[in-house]
Short mmCIF file of C-alpha atoms and ligand atoms in Angstrom, two decimals:
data_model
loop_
_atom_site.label_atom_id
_atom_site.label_comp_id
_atom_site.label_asym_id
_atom_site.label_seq_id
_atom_site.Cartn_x
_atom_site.Cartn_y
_atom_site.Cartn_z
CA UNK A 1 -12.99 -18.78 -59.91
CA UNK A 2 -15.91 -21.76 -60.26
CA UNK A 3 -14.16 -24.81 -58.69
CA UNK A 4 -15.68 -28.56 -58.12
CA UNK A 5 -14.37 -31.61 -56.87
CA UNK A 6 -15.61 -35.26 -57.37
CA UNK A 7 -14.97 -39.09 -57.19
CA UNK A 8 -15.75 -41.96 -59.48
CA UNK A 9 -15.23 -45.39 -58.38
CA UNK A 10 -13.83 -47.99 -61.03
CA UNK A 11 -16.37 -50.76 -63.04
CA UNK A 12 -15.48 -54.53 -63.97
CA UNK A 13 -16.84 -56.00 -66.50
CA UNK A 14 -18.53 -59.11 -66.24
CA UNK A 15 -19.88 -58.99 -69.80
CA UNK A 16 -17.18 -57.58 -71.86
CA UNK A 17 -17.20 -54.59 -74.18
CA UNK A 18 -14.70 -55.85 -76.61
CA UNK A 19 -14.62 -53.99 -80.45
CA UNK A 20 -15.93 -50.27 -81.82
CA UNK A 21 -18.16 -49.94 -85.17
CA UNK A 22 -16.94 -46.44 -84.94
CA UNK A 23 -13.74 -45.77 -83.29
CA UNK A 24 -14.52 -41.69 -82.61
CA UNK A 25 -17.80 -41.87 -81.03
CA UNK A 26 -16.54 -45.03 -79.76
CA UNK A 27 -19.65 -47.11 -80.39
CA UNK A 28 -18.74 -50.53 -79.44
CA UNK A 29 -19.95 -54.17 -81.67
CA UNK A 30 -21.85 -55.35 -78.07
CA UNK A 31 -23.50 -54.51 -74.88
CA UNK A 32 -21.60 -54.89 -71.82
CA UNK A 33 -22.78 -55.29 -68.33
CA UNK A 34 -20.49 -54.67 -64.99
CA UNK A 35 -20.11 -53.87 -61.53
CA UNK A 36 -18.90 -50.96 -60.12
CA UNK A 37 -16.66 -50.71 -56.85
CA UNK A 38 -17.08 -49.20 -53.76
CA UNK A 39 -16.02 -45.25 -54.65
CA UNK A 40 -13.69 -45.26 -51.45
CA UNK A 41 -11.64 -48.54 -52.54
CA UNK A 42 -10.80 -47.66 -55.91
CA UNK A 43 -11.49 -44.42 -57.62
CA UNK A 44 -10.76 -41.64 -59.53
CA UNK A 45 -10.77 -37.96 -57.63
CA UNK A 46 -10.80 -34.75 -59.82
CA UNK A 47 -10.74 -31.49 -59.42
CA UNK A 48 -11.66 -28.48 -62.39
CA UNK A 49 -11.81 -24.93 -61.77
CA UNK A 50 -12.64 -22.62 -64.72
CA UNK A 51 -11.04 -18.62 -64.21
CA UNK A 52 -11.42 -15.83 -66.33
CA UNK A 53 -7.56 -15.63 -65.84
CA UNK A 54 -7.00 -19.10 -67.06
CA UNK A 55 -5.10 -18.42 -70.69
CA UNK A 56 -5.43 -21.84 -72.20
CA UNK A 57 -7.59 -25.54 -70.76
CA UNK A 58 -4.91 -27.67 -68.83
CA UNK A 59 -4.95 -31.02 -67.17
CA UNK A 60 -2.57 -32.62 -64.78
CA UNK A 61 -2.77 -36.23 -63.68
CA UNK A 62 -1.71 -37.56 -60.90
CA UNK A 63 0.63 -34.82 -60.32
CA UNK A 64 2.30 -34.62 -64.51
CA UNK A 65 1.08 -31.94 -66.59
CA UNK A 66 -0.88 -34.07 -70.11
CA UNK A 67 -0.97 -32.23 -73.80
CA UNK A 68 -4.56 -31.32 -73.89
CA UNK A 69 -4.78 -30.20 -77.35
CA UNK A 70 -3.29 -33.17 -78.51
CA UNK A 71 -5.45 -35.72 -76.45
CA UNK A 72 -8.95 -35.94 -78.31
CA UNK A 73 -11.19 -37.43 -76.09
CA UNK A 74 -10.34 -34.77 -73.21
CA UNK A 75 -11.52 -32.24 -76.08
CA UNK A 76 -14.49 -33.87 -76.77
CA UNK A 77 -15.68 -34.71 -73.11
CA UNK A 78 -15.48 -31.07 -72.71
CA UNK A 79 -16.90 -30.18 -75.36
CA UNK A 80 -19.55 -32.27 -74.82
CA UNK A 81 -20.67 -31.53 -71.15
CA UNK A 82 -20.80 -27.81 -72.59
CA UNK A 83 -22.87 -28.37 -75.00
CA UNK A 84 -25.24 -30.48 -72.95
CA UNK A 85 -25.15 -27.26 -70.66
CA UNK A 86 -26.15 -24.77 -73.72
CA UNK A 87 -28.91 -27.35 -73.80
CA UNK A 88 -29.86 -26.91 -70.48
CA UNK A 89 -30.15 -23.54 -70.50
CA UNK A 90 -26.46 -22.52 -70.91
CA UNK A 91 -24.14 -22.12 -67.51
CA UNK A 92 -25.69 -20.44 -64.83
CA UNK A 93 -22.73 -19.21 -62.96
CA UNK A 94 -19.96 -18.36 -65.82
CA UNK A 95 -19.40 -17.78 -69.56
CA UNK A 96 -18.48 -21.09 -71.55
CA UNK A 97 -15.84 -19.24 -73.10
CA UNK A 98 -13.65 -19.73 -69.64
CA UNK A 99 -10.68 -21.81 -69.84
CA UNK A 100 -11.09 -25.01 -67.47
CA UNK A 101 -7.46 -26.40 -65.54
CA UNK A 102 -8.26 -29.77 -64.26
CA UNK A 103 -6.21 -31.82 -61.92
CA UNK A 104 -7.08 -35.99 -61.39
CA UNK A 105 -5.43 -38.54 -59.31
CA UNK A 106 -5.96 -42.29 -58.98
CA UNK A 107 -5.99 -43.54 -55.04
CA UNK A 108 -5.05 -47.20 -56.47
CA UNK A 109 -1.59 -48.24 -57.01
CA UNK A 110 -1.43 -47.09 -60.97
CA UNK A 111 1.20 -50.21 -61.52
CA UNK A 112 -1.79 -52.35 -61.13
CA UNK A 113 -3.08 -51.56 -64.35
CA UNK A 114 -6.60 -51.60 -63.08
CA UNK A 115 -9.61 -49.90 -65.11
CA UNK A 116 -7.86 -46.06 -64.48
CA UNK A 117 -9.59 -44.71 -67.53
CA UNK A 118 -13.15 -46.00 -66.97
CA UNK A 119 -12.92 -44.32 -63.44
CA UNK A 120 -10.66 -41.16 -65.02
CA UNK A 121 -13.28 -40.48 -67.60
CA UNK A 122 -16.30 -40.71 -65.57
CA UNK A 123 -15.07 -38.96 -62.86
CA UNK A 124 -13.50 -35.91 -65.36
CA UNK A 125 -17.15 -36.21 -66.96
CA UNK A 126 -19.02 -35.73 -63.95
CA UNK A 127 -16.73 -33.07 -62.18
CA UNK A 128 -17.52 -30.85 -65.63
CA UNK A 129 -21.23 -31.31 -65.19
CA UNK A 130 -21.51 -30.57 -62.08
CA UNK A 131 -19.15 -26.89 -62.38
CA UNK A 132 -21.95 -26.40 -65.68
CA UNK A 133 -24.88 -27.15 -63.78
CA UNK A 134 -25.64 -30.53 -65.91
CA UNK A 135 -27.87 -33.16 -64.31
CA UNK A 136 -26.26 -37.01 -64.02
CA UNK A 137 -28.69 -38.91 -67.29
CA UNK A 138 -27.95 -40.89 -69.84
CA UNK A 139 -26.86 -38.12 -72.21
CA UNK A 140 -24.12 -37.74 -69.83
CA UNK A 141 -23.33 -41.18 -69.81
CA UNK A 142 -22.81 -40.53 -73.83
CA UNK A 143 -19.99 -37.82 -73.50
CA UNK A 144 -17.96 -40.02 -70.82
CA UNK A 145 -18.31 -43.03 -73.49
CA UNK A 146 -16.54 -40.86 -75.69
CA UNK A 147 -13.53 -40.48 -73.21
CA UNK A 148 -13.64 -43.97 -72.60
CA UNK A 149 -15.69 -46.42 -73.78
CA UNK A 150 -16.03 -48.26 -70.38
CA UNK A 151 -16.29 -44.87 -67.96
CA UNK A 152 -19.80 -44.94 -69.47
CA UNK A 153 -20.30 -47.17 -67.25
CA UNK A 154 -18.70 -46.06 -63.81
CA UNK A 155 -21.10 -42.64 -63.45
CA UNK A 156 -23.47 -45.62 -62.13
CA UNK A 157 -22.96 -47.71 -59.02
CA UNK A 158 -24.33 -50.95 -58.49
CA UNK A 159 -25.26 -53.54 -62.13
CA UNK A 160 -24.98 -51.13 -65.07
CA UNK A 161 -25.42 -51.86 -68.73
CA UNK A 162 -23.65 -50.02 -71.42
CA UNK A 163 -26.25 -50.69 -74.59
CA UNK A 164 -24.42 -50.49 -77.72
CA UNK A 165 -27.62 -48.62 -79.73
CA UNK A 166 -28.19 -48.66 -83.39
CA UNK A 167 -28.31 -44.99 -84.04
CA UNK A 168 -25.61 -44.07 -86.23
CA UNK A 169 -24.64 -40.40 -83.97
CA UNK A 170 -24.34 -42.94 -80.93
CA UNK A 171 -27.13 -40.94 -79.13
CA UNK A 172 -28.83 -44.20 -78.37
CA UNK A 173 -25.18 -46.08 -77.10
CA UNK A 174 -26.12 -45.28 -73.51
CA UNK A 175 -25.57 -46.82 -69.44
CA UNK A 176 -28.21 -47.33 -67.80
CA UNK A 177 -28.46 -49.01 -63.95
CA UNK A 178 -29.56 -52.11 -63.75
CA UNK A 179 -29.70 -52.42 -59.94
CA UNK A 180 -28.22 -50.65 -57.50
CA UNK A 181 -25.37 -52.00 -55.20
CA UNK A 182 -28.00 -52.11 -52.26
CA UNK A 183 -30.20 -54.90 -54.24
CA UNK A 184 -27.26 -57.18 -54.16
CA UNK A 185 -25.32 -56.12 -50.53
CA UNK A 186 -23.41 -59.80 -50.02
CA UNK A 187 -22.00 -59.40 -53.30
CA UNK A 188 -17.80 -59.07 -53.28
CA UNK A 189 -14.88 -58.33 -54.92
CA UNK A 190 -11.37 -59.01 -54.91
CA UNK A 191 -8.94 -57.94 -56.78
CA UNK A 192 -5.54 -60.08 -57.61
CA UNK A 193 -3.06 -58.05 -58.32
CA UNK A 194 -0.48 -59.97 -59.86
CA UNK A 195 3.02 -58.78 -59.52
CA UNK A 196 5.06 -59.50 -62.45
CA UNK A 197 2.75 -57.51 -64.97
CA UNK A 198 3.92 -58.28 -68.27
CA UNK A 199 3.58 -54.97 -70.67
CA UNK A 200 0.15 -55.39 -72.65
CA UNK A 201 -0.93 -53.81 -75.68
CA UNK A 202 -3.73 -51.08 -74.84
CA UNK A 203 -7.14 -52.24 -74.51
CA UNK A 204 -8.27 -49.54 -77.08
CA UNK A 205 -5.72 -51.08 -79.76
CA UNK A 206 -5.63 -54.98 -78.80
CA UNK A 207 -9.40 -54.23 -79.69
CA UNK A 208 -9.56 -52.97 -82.84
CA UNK A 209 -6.91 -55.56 -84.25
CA UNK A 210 -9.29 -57.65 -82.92
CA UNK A 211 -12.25 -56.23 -84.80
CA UNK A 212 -10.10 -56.03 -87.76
CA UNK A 213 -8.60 -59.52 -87.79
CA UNK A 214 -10.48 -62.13 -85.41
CA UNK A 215 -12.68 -64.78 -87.42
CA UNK A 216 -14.61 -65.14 -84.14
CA UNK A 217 -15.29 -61.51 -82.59
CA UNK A 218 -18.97 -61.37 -85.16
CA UNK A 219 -20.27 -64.46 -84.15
CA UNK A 220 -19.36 -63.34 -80.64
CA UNK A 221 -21.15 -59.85 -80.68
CA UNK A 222 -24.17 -61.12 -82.36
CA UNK A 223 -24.47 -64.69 -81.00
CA UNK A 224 -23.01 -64.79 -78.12
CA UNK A 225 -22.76 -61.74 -75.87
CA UNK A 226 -26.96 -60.45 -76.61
CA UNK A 227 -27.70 -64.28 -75.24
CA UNK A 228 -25.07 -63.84 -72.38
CA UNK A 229 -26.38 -60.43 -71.25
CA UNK A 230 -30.14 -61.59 -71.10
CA UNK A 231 -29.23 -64.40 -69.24
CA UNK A 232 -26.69 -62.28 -67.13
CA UNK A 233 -29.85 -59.44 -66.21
CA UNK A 234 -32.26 -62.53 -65.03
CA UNK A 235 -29.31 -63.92 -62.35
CA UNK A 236 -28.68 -60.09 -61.25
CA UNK A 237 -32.14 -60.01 -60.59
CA UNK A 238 -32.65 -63.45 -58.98
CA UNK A 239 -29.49 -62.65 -57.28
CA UNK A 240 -28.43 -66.06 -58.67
CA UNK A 241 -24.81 -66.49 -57.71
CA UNK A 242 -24.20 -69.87 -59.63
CA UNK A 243 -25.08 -68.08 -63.13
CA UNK A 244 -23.55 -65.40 -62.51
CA UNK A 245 -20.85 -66.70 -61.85
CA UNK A 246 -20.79 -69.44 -65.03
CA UNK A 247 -21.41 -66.06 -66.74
CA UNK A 248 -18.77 -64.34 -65.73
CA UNK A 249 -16.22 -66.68 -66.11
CA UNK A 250 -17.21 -67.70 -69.60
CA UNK A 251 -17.45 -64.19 -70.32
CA UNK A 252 -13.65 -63.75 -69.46
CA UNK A 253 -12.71 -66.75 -71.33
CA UNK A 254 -14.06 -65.60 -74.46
CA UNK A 255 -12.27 -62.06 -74.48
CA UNK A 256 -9.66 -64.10 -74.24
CA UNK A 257 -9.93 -66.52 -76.87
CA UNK A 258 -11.01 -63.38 -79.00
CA UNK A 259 -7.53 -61.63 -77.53
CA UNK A 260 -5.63 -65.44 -78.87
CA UNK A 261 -7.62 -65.40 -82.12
CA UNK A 262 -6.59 -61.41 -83.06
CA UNK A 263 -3.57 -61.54 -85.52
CA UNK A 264 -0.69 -60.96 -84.16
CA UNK A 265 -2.36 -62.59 -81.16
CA UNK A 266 -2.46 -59.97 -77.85
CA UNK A 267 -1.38 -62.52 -74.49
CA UNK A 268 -2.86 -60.51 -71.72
CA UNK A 269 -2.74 -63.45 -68.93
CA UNK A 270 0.64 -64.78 -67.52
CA UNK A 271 0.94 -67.78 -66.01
CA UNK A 272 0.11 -66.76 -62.93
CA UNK A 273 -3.30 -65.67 -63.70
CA UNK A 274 -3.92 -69.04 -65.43
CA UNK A 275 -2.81 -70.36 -62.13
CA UNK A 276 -5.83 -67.66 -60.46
CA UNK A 277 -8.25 -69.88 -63.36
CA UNK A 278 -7.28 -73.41 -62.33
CA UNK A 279 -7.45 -72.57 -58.24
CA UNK A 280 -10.98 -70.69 -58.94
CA UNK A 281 -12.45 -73.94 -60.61
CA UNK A 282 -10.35 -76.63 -57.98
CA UNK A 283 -12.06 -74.29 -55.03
CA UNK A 284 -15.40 -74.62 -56.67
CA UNK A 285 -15.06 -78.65 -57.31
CA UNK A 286 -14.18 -79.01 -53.33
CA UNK A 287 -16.96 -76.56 -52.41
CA UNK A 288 -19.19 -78.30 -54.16
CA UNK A 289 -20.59 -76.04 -56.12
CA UNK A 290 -19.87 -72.41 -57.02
CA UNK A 291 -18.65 -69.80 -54.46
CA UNK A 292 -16.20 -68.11 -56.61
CA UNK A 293 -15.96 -66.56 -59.97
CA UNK A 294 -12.63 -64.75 -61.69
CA UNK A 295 -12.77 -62.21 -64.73
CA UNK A 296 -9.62 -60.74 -66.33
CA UNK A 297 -9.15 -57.68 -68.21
CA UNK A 298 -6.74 -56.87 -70.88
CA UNK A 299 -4.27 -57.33 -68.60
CA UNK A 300 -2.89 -60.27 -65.62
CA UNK A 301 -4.39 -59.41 -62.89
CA UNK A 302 -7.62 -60.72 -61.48
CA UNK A 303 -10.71 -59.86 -60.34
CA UNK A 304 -13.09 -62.63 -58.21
CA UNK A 305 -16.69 -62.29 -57.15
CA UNK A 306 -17.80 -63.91 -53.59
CA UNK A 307 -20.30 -63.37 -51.06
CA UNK A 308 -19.70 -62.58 -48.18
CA UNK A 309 -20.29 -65.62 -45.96
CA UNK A 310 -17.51 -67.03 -48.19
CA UNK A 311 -14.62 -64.60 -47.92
CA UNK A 312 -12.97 -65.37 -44.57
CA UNK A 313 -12.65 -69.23 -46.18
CA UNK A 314 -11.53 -67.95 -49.97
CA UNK A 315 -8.74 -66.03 -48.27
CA UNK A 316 -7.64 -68.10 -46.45
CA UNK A 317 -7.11 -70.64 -49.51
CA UNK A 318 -5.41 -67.69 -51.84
CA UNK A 319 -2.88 -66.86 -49.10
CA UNK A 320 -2.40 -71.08 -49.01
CA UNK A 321 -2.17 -71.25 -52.51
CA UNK A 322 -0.28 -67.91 -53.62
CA UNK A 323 2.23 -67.54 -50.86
CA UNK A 324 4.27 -64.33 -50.66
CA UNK A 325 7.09 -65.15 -50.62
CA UNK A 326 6.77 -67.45 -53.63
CA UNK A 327 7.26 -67.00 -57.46
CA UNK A 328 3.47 -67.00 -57.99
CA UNK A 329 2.28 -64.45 -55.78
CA UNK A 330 -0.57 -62.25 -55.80
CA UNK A 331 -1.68 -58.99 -53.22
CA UNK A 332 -5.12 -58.43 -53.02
CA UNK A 333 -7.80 -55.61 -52.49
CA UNK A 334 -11.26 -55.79 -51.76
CA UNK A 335 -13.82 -54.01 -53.24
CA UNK A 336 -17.50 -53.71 -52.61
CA UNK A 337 -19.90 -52.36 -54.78
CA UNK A 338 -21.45 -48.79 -53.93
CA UNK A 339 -25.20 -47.68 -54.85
CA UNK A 340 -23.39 -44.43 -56.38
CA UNK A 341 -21.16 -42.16 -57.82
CA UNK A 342 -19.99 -40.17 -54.73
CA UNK A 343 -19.40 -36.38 -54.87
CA UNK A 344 -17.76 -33.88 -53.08
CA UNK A 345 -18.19 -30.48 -53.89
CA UNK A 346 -15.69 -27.97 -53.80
C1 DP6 B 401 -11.33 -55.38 -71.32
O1 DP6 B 401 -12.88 -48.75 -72.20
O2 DP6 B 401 -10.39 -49.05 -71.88
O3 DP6 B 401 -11.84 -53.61 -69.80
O4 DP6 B 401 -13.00 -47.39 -75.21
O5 DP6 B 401 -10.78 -47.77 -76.26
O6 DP6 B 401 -10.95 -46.51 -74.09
P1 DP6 B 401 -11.54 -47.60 -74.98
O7 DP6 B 401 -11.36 -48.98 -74.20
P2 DP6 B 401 -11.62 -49.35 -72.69
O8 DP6 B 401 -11.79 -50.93 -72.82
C2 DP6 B 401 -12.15 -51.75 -71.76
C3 DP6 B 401 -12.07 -53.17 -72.16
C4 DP6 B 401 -12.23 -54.17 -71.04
C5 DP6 B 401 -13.65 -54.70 -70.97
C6 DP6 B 401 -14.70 -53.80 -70.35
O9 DP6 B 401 -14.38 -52.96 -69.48
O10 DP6 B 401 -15.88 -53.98 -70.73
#
């Protein structure tokens, strides 16, 4: 038996990836550009062993046995880390024909609803290359897109950007790293974790009503987000925390909008997390100017940036704010981006 074991940390987005052109390679309408965690905070740990004993491919997560056959982007991640290893020369240490049995789990409370599948797919991704021998490149980055169209961008630490390519067999719809962690080492995160969660319609469905039905989600994908992300690449660089962080938030605000302006509309923040908006921009008024910046996912929890000189103080001000023991409360985790993926093998 051919075993190996690795982690993969989960991404935010700060520019969102919001709509697919085609919905089985998942190509997505726009680039998006995010930060990935620290792999010990939040990740994704997986395990696959192939046997020549093994009758059939099977996959547990986080302990519950998932139809394989039935889930299509588990078949085609396989599928295509093995045929990037035929590429390579075929698998060195076993036939292809061996049936794989993979086991994940998620060290982050899975109620959160945080990013699981970005960090599920590029960790399941990058566990199967490394039992076939294939090396971490963009190609790679193209079969964990296909699991997930944001675990593209988690087999990177640090900035990445997922390009959205032209080609029309997605070979060009790639992640690349922007900078790693290291270039940026001040840079925080916390996560809100909101506690009454309402349920939300999937991120994979919420955005292709959205493609199908919002008057705004074009304009967005070609005006909007190729300006954003240039602009967004210069204040990485400059390690300019007041664009980034206008970025950012306008960045989340727009999903948003998009999310209103999708028919039926999909409400992914609660009050509470428009509470998290209002304190963000009160503590930025007192401050002065900007020390802190929120994003949301399709969902109500939220995510702010900080440096570090300013996270004693920002704390503080959250606990102040979102008691609790009040109605409006909110538990938080820090995260801190990581320069990369981090492996164990097995
Ligand atoms: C709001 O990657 O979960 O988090 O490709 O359909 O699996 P599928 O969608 P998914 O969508 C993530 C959407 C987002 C924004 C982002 O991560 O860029």
């Amino acid at each position: 038996m051919f075993t190996a074991t690795c982690v993969a940390p989960v991404n935010m987005a700060l520019v969102k990836y919001w709509g697919k052109r085609n919905e089985e390679l998942i190509l997505p309408i726009n680039d998006s550009i995010s930060m990935t965690l620290d792999a010990n905070e939040m990740c994704a740990k997986t395990t696959v062993a192939a046997s020549e004993s093994f009758k059939e491919n099977r996959m547990w997560l986080n302990g519950d046995e998932q139809p394989f056959q039935a889930n299509a982007r588990l078949q085609r991640c396989l599928d295509g880390v093995q045929r990037l290893a035929l590429a390579h020369g075929g698998a060195h240490r076993f036939p292809l024909s061996w049936k794989v049995h993979i086991a994940s789990h998620n060290n982050f409370p899975t109620a959160a609803g945080l990013a699981s599948s970005a960090a599920g797919y590029a960790c399941l991704v990058y566990t199967l290359a490394r039992l076939y021998d294939v090396p971490l490149d963009e190609q790679l980055t193209t079969i964990a897109r296909q699991g997930s169209g944001s675990a593209c961008r988690s087999l990177y630490g640090g900035f990445v950007q997922w390009q959205r390519g032209s080609s029309a067999d997605g070979s060009d719809s790639i992640a690349v790293q922007l900078s790693p962690a290291t270039h940026w080492p001040n840079m925080h995160m916390l996560i809100l974790v909101v506690n009454d969660a309402r349920k939300k319609t999937g991120s994979t469905s919420g955005m292709q009503r959205a493609v199908e039905t919002s008057a705004l989600i074009q304009h967005r994908a070609t005006q909007v987000v190729p300006q954003r992300s240039k602009e967004l690449k210069v204040a990485i660089e400059k390690r300019d925390f007041n664009a980034f962080a206008t970025i950012t938030m306008k960045e989340s605000n727009q999903l948003h909008a998009i999310a209103l302006d999708t028919f039926p509309p999909c409400v992914y923040m609660n009050d509470v997390s428009h509470s998290i908006v209002n304190f963000v921009h009160e503590y930025n008024e007192e401050a002065g100017s900007l020390h802190v910046a929120y994003t949301f996912d399709a969902g109500p929890n939220g995510c702010l940036y900080v440096l570090d000189e300013h996270v004693p103080h920002l704390l503080a001000a959250i606990q102040l704010a979102f008691p609790n023991d009040a109605q409006q409360s909110v538990e938080y985790l820090k995260g801190i981006p990581v320069p990369a993926v981090a492996v164990k093998n097995g």
